[in-house]
């Protein structure tokens, strides 16, 4: 819709307040409509709004929108929306939860993010998710699980520089 394009333009220009205002209007207008295309667009808008709310520091609203987008996707069943926007939103909200001292919520988001990957293929993003899980578990006091994820990150890393960074991060986590 035109509102979604306008909201996206404001978001790309880092004008988050305007993006939020217009994005909220787009959801209100789309929500009463039915059909797979509508559900897909509502979920995408919820994801993008969640990222915008994250950018302005409103973690509660970001989490609410991301949870709602997940519910929308579950209802849509056959819609493939798990793309970079969605995974980026999961990662950002997980990081925000961790910074706000809620490692348990962060772990939930990072685990959900991990489910989006083919674990047989090592990618830098998969390595990053393993590392974020390790850090979240370390903060949460679950040191054995943290070590497991640091080891998975090191094992999945094909880059000697990244592997060195991960080993240093593991050592600095004091677990």
PDB file of C-alpha atoms in Angstrom, residues 83-149:
ATOM      1  CA  UNK A  83      13.369 -13.314   5.236  1.00  0.00           C
ATOM      2  CA  UNK A  84      16.101 -10.913   6.202  1.00  0.00           C
ATOM      3  CA  UNK A  85      13.627  -8.365   7.566  1.00  0.00           C
ATOM      4  CA  UNK A  86      12.177 -10.912   9.958  1.00  0.00           C
ATOM      5  CA  UNK A  87      15.487 -12.390  11.052  1.00  0.00           C
ATOM      6  CA  UNK A  88      16.907  -8.903  11.494  1.00  0.00           C
ATOM      7  CA  UNK A  89      13.962  -8.003  13.726  1.00  0.00           C
ATOM      8  CA  UNK A  90      14.434 -11.127  15.840  1.00  0.00           C
ATOM      9  CA  UNK A  91      18.106 -10.368  16.281  1.00  0.00           C
ATOM     10  CA  UNK A  92      17.571  -6.683  17.121  1.00  0.00           C
ATOM     11  CA  UNK A  93      14.855  -7.376  19.679  1.00  0.00           C
ATOM     12  CA  UNK A  94      17.002 -10.127  21.228  1.00  0.00           C
ATOM     13  CA  UNK A  95      19.902  -7.696  21.523  1.00  0.00           C
ATOM     14  CA  UNK A  96      17.617  -5.058  23.006  1.00  0.00           C
ATOM     15  CA  UNK A  97      16.294  -7.528  25.594  1.00  0.00           C
ATOM     16  CA  UNK A  98      19.869  -8.414  26.514  1.00  0.00           C
ATOM     17  CA  UNK A  99      20.885  -4.749  26.904  1.00  0.00           C
ATOM     18  CA  UNK A 100      17.824  -4.145  29.069  1.00  0.00           C
ATOM     19  CA  UNK A 101      18.858  -6.910  31.439  1.00  0.00           C
ATOM     20  CA  UNK A 102      16.396  -9.548  30.288  1.00  0.00           C
ATOM     21  CA  UNK A 103      18.617 -12.434  29.117  1.00  0.00           C
ATOM     22  CA  UNK A 104      15.767 -14.942  29.372  1.00  0.00           C
ATOM     23  CA  UNK A 105      13.706 -13.043  26.764  1.00  0.00           C
ATOM     24  CA  UNK A 106      16.831 -12.540  24.640  1.00  0.00           C
ATOM     25  CA  UNK A 107      17.470 -16.290  24.674  1.00  0.00           C
ATOM     26  CA  UNK A 108      13.922 -16.871  23.447  1.00  0.00           C
ATOM     27  CA  UNK A 109      14.404 -14.516  20.503  1.00  0.00           C
ATOM     28  CA  UNK A 110      17.855 -15.880  19.644  1.00  0.00           C
ATOM     29  CA  UNK A 111      16.525 -19.470  19.753  1.00  0.00           C
ATOM     30  CA  UNK A 112      13.678 -18.459  17.465  1.00  0.00           C
ATOM     31  CA  UNK A 113      16.236 -16.865  15.176  1.00  0.00           C
ATOM     32  CA  UNK A 114      18.334 -20.034  15.266  1.00  0.00           C
ATOM     33  CA  UNK A 115      15.305 -22.009  14.032  1.00  0.00           C
ATOM     34  CA  UNK A 116      15.423 -19.982  10.803  1.00  0.00           C
ATOM     35  CA  UNK A 117      18.826 -21.372   9.787  1.00  0.00           C
ATOM     36  CA  UNK A 118      19.871 -24.563   8.069  1.00  0.00           C
ATOM     37  CA  UNK A 119      22.283 -25.721  10.762  1.00  0.00           C
ATOM     38  CA  UNK A 120      24.212 -27.888   8.306  1.00  0.00           C
ATOM     39  CA  UNK A 121      25.378 -24.753   6.462  1.00  0.00           C
ATOM     40  CA  UNK A 122      27.841 -22.560   8.301  1.00  0.00           C
ATOM     41  CA  UNK A 123      27.306 -18.864   7.646  1.00  0.00           C
ATOM     42  CA  UNK A 124      28.594 -15.754   9.417  1.00  0.00           C
ATOM     43  CA  UNK A 125      25.025 -15.045  10.569  1.00  0.00           C
ATOM     44  CA  UNK A 126      24.709 -18.507  12.122  1.00  0.00           C
ATOM     45  CA  UNK A 127      28.033 -17.991  13.910  1.00  0.00           C
ATOM     46  CA  UNK A 128      26.766 -14.628  15.213  1.00  0.00           C
ATOM     47  CA  UNK A 129      23.553 -16.210  16.526  1.00  0.00           C
ATOM     48  CA  UNK A 130      25.549 -18.895  18.340  1.00  0.00           C
ATOM     49  CA  UNK A 131      27.758 -16.188  19.865  1.00  0.00           C
ATOM     50  CA  UNK A 132      24.751 -14.112  20.948  1.00  0.00           C
ATOM     51  CA  UNK A 133      23.163 -17.162  22.539  1.00  0.00           C
ATOM     52  CA  UNK A 134      26.431 -17.882  24.358  1.00  0.00           C
ATOM     53  CA  UNK A 135      26.576 -14.334  25.703  1.00  0.00           C
ATOM     54  CA  UNK A 136      22.919 -14.395  26.766  1.00  0.00           C
ATOM     55  CA  UNK A 137      23.318 -17.726  28.569  1.00  0.00           C
ATOM     56  CA  UNK A 138      26.499 -16.455  30.271  1.00  0.00           C
ATOM     57  CA  UNK A 139      24.670 -13.362  31.525  1.00  0.00           C
ATOM     58  CA  UNK A 140      21.781 -15.575  32.642  1.00  0.00           C
ATOM     59  CA  UNK A 141      24.229 -17.650  34.687  1.00  0.00           C
ATOM     60  CA  UNK A 142      23.892 -20.813  32.617  1.00  0.00           C
ATOM     61  CA  UNK A 143      27.599 -21.259  32.011  1.00  0.00           C
ATOM     62  CA  UNK A 144      27.621 -24.825  30.651  1.00  0.00           C
ATOM     63  CA  UNK A 145      25.074 -23.877  28.007  1.00  0.00           C
ATOM     64  CA  UNK A 146      27.028 -20.705  27.237  1.00  0.00           C
ATOM     65  CA  UNK A 147      30.185 -22.762  26.692  1.00  0.00           C
ATOM     66  CA  UNK A 148      28.253 -25.117  24.401  1.00  0.00           C
ATOM     67  CA  UNK A 149      27.186 -22.201  22.183  1.00  0.00           C
TER      68      UNK A 149
END
